[in-house]
Short mmCIF file of C-alpha atoms and ligand atoms in Angstrom, two decimals:
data_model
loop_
_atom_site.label_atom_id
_atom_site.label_comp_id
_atom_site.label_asym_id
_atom_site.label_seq_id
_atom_site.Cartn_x
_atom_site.Cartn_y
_atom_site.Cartn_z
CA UNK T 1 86.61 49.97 -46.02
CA UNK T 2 83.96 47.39 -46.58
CA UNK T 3 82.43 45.14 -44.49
CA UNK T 4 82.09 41.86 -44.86
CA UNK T 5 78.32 40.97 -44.95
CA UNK T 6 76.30 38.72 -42.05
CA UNK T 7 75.63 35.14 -43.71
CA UNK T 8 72.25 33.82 -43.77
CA UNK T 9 71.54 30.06 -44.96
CA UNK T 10 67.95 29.19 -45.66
CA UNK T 11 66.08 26.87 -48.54
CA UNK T 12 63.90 29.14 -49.95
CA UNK T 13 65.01 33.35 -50.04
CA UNK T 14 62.07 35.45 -50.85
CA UNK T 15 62.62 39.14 -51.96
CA UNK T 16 59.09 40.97 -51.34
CA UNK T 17 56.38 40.99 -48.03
CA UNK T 18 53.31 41.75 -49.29
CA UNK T 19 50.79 38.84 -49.82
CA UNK T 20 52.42 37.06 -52.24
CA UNK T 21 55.57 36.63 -50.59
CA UNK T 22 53.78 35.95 -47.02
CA UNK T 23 51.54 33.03 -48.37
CA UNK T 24 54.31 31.24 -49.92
CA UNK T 25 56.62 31.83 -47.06
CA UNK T 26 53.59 30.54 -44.72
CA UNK T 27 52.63 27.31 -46.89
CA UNK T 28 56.55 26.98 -47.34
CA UNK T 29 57.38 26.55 -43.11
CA UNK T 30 54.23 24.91 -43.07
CA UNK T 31 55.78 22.01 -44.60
CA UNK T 32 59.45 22.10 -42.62
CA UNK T 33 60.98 24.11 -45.54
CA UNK T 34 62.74 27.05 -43.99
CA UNK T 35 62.64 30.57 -45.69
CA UNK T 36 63.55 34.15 -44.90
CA UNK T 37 61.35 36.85 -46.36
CA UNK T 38 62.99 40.38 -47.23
CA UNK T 39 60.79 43.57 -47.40
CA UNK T 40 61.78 47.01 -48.44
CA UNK T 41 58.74 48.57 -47.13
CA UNK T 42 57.40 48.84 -43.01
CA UNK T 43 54.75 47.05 -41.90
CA UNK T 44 52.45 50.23 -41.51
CA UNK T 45 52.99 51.41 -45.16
CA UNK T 46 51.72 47.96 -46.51
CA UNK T 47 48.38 47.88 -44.23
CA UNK T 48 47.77 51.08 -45.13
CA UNK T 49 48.06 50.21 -49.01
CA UNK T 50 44.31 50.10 -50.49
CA UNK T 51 44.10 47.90 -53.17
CA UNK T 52 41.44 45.57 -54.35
CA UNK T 53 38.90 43.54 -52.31
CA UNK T 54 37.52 40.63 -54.06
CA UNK T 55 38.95 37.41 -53.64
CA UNK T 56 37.89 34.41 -55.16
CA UNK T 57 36.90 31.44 -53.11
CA UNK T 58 39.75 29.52 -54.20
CA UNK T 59 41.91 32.28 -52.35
CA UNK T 60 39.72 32.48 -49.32
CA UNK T 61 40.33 28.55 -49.21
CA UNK T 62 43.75 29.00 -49.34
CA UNK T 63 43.87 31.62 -46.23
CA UNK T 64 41.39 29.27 -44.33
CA UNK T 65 42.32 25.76 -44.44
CA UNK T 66 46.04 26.69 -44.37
CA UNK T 67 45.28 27.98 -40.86
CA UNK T 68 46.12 31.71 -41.54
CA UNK T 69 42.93 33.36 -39.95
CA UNK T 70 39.14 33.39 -39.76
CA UNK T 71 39.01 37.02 -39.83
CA UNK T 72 38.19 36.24 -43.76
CA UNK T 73 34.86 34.42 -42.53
CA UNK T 74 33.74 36.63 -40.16
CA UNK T 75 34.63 40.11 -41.78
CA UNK T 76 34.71 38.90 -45.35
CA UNK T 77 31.10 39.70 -47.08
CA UNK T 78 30.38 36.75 -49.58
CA UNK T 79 28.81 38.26 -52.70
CA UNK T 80 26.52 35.94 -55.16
CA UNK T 81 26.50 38.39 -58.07
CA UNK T 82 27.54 41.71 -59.46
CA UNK T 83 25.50 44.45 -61.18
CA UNK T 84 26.12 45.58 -65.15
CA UNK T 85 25.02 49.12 -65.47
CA UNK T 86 25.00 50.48 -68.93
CA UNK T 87 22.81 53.16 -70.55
CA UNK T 88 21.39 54.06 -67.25
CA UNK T 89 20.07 50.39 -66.46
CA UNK T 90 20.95 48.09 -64.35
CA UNK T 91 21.73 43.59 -65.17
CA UNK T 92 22.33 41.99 -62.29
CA UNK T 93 24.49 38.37 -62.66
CA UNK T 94 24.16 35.81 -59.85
CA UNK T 95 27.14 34.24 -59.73
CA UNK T 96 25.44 31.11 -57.84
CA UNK T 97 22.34 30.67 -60.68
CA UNK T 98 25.05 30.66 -62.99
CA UNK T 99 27.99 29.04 -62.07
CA UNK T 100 27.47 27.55 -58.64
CA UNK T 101 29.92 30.01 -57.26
CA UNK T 102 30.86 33.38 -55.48
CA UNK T 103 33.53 35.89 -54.65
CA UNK T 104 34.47 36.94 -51.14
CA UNK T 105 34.99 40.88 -50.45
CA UNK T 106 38.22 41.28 -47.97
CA UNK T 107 40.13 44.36 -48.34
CA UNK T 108 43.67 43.29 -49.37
CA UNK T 109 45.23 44.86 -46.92
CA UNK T 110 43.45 43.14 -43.95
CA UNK T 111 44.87 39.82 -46.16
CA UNK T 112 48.12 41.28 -45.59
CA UNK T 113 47.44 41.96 -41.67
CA UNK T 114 46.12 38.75 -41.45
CA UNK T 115 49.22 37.00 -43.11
CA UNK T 116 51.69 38.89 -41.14
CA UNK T 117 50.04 38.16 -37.96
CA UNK T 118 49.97 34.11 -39.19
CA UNK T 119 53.92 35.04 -39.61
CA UNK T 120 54.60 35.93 -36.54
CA UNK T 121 53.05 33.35 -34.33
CA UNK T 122 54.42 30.84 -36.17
CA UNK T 123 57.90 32.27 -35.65
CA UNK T 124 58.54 33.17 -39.33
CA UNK T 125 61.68 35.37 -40.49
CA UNK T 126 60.06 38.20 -41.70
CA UNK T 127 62.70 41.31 -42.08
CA UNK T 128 61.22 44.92 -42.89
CA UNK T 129 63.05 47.79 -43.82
CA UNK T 130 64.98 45.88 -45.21
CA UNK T 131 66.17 46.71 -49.36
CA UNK T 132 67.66 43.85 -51.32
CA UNK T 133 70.56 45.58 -53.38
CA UNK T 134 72.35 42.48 -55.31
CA UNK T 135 71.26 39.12 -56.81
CA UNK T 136 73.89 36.68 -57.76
CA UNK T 137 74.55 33.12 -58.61
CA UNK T 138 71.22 32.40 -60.38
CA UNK T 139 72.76 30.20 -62.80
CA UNK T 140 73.86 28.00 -59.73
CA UNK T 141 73.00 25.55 -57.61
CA UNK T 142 73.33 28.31 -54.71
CA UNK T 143 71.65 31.89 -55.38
CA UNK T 144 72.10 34.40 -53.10
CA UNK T 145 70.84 37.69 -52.29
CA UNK T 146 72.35 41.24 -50.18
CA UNK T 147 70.29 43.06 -48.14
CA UNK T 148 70.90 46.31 -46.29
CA UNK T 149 68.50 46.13 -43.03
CA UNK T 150 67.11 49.35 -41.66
CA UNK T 151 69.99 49.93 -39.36
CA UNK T 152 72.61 49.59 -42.46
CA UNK T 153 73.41 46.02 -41.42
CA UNK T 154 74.68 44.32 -44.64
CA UNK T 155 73.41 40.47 -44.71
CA UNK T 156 73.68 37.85 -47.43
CA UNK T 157 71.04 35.26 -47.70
CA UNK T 158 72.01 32.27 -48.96
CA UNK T 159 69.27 29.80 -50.59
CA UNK T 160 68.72 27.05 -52.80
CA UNK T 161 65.98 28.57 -54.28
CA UNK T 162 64.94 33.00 -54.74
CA UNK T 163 61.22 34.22 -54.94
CA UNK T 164 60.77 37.43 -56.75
CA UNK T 165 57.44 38.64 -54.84
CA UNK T 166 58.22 42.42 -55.15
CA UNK T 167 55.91 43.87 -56.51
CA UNK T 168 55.04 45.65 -59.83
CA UNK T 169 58.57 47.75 -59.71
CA UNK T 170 60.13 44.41 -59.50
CA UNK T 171 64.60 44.38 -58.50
CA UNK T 172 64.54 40.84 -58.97
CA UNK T 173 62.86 41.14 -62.59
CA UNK T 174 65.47 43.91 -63.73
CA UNK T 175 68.07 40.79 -63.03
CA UNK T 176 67.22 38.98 -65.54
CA UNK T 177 69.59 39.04 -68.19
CA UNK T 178 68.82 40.37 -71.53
CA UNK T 179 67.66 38.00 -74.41
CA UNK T 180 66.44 35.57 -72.30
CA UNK T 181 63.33 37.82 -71.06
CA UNK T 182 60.41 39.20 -72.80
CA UNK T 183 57.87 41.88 -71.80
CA UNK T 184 54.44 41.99 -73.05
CA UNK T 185 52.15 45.49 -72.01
CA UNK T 186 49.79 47.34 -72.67
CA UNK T 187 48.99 50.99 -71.74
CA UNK T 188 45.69 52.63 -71.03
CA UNK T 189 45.05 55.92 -71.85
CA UNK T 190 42.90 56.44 -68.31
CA UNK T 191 43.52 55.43 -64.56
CA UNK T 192 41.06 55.27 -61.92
CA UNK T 193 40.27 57.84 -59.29
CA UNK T 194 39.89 55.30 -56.27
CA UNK T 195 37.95 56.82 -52.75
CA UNK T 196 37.35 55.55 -49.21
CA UNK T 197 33.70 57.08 -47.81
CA UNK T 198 31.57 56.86 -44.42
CA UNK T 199 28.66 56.10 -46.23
CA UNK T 200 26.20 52.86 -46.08
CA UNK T 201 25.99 50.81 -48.92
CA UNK T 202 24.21 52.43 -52.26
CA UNK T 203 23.20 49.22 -53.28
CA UNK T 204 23.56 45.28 -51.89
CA UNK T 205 25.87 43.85 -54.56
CA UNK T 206 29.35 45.64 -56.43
CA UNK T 207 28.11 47.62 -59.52
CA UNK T 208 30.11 48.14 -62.40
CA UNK T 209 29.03 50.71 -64.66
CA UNK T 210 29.57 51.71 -68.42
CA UNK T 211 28.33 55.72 -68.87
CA UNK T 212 29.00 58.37 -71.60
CA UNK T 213 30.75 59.79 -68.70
CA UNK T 214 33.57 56.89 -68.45
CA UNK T 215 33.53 54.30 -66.03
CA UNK T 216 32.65 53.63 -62.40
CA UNK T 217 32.55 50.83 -60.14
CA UNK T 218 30.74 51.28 -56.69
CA UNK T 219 32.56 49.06 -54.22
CA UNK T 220 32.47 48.35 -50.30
CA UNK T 221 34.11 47.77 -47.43
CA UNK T 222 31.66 47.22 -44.43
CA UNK T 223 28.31 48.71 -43.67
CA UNK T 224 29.68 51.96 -42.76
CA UNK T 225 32.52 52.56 -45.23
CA UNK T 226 32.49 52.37 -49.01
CA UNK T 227 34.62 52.04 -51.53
CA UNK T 228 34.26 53.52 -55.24
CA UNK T 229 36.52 54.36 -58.27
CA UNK T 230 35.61 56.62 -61.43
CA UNK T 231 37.59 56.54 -64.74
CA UNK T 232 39.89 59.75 -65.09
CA UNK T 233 42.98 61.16 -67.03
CA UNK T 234 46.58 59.40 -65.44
CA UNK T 235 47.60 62.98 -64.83
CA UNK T 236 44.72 63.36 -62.97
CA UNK T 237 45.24 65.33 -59.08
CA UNK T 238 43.94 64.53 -55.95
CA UNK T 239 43.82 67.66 -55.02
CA UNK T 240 41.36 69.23 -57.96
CA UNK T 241 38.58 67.23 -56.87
CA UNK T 242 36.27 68.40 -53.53
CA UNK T 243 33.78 65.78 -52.41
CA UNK T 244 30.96 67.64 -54.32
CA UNK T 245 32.95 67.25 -57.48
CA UNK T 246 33.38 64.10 -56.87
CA UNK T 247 29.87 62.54 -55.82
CA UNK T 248 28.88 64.72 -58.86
CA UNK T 249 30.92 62.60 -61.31
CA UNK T 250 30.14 59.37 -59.58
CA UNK T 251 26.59 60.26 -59.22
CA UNK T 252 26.22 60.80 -63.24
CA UNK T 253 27.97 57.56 -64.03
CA UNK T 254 25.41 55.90 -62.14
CA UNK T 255 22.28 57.71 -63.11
CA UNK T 256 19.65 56.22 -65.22
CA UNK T 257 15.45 56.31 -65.99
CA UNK T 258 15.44 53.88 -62.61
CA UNK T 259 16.53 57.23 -59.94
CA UNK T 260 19.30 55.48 -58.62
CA UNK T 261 21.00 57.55 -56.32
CA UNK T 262 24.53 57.24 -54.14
CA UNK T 263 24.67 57.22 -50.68
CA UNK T 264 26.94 59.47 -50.27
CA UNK T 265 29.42 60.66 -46.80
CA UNK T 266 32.71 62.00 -45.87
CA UNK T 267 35.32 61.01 -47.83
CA UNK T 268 38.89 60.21 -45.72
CA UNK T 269 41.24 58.83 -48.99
CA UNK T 270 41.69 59.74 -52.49
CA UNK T 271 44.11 58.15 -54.49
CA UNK T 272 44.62 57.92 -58.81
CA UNK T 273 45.55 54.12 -59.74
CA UNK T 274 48.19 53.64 -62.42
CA UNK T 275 46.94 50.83 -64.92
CA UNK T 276 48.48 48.56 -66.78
CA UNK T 277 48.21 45.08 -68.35
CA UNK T 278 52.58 43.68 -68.25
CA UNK T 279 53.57 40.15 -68.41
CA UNK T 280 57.28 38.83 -68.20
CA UNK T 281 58.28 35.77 -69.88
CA UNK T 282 59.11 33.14 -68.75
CA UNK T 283 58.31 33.24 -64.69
CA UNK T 284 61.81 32.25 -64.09
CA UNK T 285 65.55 32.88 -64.52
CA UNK T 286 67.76 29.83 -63.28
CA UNK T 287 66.88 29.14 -59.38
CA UNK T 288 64.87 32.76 -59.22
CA UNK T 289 60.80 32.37 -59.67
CA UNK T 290 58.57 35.45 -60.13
CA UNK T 291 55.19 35.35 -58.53
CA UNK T 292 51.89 37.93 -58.47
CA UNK T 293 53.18 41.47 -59.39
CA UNK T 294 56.34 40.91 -60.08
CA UNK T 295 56.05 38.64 -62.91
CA UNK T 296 52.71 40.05 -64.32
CA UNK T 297 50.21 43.13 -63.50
CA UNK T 298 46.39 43.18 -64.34
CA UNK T 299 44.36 46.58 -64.70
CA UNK T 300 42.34 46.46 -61.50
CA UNK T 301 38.86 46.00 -63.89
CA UNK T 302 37.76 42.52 -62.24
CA UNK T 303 40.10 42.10 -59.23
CA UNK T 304 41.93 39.33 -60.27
CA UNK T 305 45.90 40.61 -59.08
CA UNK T 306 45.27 39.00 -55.75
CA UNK T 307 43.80 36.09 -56.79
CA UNK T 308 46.33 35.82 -59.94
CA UNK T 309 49.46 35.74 -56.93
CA UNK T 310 47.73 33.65 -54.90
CA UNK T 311 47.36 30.91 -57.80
CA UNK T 312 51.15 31.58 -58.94
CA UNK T 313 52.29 30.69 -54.90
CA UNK T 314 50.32 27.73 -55.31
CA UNK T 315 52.11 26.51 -58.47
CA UNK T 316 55.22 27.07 -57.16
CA UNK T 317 54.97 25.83 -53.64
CA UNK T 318 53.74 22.79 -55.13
CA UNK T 319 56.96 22.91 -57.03
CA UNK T 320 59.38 23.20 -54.08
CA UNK T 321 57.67 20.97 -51.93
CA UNK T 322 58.36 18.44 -54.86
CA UNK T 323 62.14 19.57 -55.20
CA UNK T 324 62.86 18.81 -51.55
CA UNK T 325 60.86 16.00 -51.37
CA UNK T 326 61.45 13.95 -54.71
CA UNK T 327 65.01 15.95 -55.38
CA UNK T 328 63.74 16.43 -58.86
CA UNK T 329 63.46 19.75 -60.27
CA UNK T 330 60.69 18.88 -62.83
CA UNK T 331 58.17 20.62 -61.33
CA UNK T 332 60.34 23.89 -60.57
CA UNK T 333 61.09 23.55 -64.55
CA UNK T 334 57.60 23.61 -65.56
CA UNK T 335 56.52 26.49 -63.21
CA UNK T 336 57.03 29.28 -65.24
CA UNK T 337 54.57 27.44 -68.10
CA UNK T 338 51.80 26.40 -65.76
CA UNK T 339 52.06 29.58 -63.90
CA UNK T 340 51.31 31.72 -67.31
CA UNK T 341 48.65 29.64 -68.68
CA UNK T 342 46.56 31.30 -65.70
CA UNK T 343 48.45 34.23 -66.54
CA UNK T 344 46.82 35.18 -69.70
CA UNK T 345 43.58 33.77 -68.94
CA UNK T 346 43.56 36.70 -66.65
CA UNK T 347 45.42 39.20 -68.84
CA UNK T 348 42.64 38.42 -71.51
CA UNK T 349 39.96 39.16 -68.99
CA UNK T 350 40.44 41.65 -66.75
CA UNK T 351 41.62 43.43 -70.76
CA UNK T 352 38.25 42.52 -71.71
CA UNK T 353 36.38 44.03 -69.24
CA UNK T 354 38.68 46.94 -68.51
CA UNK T 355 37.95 47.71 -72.83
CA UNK T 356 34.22 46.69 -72.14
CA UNK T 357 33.42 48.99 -69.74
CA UNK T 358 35.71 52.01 -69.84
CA UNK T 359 35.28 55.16 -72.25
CA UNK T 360 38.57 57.06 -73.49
CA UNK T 361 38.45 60.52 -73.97
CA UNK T 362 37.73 61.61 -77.44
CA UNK T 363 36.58 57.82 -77.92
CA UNK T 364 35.86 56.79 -82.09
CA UNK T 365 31.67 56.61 -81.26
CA UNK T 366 31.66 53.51 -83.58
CA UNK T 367 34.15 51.89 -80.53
CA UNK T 368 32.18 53.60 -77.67
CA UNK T 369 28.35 51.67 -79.53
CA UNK T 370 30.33 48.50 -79.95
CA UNK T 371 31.20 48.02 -76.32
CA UNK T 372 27.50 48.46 -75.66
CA UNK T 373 26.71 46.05 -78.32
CA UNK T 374 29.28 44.10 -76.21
CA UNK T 375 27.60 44.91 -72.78
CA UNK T 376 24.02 44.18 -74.49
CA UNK T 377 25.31 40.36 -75.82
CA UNK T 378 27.00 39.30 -72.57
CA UNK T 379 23.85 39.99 -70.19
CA UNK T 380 20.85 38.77 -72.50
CA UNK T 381 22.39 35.42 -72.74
CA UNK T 382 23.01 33.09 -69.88
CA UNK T 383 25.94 31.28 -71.90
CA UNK T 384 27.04 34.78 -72.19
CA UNK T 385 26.94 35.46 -68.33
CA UNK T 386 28.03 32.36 -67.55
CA UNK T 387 31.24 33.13 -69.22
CA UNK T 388 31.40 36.35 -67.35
CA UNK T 389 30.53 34.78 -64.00
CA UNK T 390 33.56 31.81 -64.43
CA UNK T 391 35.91 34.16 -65.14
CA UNK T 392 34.99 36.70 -62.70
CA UNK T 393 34.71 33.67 -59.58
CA UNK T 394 37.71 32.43 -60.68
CA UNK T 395 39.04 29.53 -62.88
CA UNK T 396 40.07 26.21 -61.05
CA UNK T 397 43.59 26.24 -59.78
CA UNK T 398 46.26 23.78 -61.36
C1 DHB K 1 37.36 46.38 -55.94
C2 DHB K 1 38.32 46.63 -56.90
C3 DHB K 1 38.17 46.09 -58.16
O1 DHB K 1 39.10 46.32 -59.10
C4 DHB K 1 37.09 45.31 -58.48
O2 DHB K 1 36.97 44.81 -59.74
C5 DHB K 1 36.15 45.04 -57.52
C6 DHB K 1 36.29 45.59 -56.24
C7 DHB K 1 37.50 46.97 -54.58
O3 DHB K 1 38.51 47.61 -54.31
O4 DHB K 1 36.59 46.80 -53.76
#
């Protein structure tokens, strides 16, 4: 026996709760267009998702004059430069000499919190637990979407427009049909090894470091709890590394002639981060629009998945506004173009400084010297940092 699904009309349907899907659905109601967003995953297992914590300032204005939270302001540690460690010394790059600009650290997941709580006041339909098994109708004037909620209520959401804001593992990319899609990846032959420490901070600004060794990037989270990564095999387990292994490894990455030396602490998380550089062509599929992971994923060198999502939502709420306001779809049709411009601007750096700074196992030495060379050309020219520095700050939006 089946049962005939609940009905839900709305404008806008979006599949996916994470930041992506929460900033569009906030702009969205913002402006008196109604939406329902649809998450497969609880609330808890998103805050507790570490990913990165730079945002540009273009996405901090986006949380703050939107009227999501100050928490950003207050919590959020605005950083003027990075550091460019490579055999054993250290560049610094202020982001403010060069480019009048700088980056805002904010965990992600506090983004999230922060966006769900904006959700909530305002009265938004947010549903968790709740797995989107069917898209149909894209080719029409009316998609729709099924959803099982987590008490095995069957619902059917009926929009004008769907959002694909699910994530890396996308559903609504898979329903795109066949010749009219095309993937573009890369793989990496390492991953990152990504920990959460009690420890003060080693050193005032983020420091990215190049190292026989492999990689390492020494990250933070507040005064008392740090954030770091280290280069490692994608087969890598948690479990084969103590702390004293680990400090060991990040500790050598670091070292140099200068005595630089971790602080170091309990740690309380370990996780290995897949990595991949994947972009779907185009952003769109009749009335269904892929934004941040779903349409496109970054390796984490850089930071720039956040900020890459946060510039897609802006394309396309720009785009819907216009389709309920001017009933043309021009803008809608041109989202998917604009959108990937951005797209590979991204792709090409956080690519470049993933290939820049990282060290492959059983690397050819010629390839190994020449990202030194690389390293060595970007920091003793300012036209060279400056081009490091706009990227890294962020790119105006459309
Ligand atoms: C962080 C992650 C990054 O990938 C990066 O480039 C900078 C910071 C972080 O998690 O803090």
């Amino acid at each position: 026996m089946s049962v005939a699904p609940r009905i839900i009309k709305t404008q806008v349907g979006i599949i996916g709760g994470g930041p992506a899907g929460l900033m569009l659905s906030h702009l969205l109601a913002k402006n008196g267009i109604e939406n329902v967003v649809v998450e497969k995953r609880d609330h808890e297992t998103i805050r507790n998702t570490h990913r990165a914590g730079i945002l540009e300032a273009q996405a901090v204005t986006m949380l703050t004059d939107t009227g999501v939270d100050g928490r950003v302001l207050t919590d959020g540690d605005e950083h003027a430069g990075i550091d460019l460690r490579f055999n054993g010394e250290s560049h610094p790059l202020d982001f403010r000499d060069l480019v009048d600009a700088t980056v805002t650290l904010y965990a992600q997941n506090e983004v999230f919190v922060d966006l769900a709580a904006a959700r909530q006041r305002d009265g938004g339909d947010i549903r968790y637990e709740a797995e989107v098994t069917e898209i149909m109708d894209l080719e029409t004037e009316t998609p729709k979407f099924r959803f099982t909620d987590a008490d095995g209520q069957l619902y059917e959401v009926h929009a004008d427009i769907i959002v694909g804001a699910d994530g890396s593992r996308s559903f609504a990319r898979r329903q795109m049909p066949e010749g009219k899609r095309n993937d573009f990846k890369v793989e990496y032959p390492f991953a990152w090894f990504g920990i959460l420490t009690e420890a003060p901070k080693s050193a005032p600004e983020l420091i990215y470091a190049n190292s026989p060794q492999g990689f390492a990037l020494i990250s933070q989270r507040s005064e008392t709890v740090q954030r770091m990564y280290f280069q490692c095999d994608p087969n890598e387990k948690v479990e084969n590394w103590s702390e004293d292994r680990i400090w060991d490894e990040l500790q050598q990455r670091v070292a140099g002639p200068d005595g630089f030396e971790l602080k170091t602490g309990p740690i309380f998380d370990k996780t290995v981060l897949g990595f991949r550089s994947f972009v779907r062509e185009p952003l769109s599929h009749g009335r269904m629009f892929l934004v941040g992971d779903a349409g496109h994923t970054v390796p984490p060198t850089g930071a720039k998945g956040l900020n890459l999502a946060f510039a897609d939502v802006k394309v396309l709420f720009e785009a819907i506004d216009s389709f309920y306001s001017t009933k043309s779809p021009t803008l809608l049709d041109g989202y998917s173009d604009l959108a990937l411009k951005r797209v590979w601007k991204a792709q090409n750096f956080s690519y470049w400084m993933t290939s820049m700074l990282h060290t492959p196992v059983n690397a050819d030495p010629f390839m190994t010297r020449r990202a030194l060379g690389e390293l060595e050309t970007v920091t003793s020219s300012r036209y060279g940092q400056q081009y490091l520095a706009e990227s890294y700050t962020g790119w105006p939006h459309a």
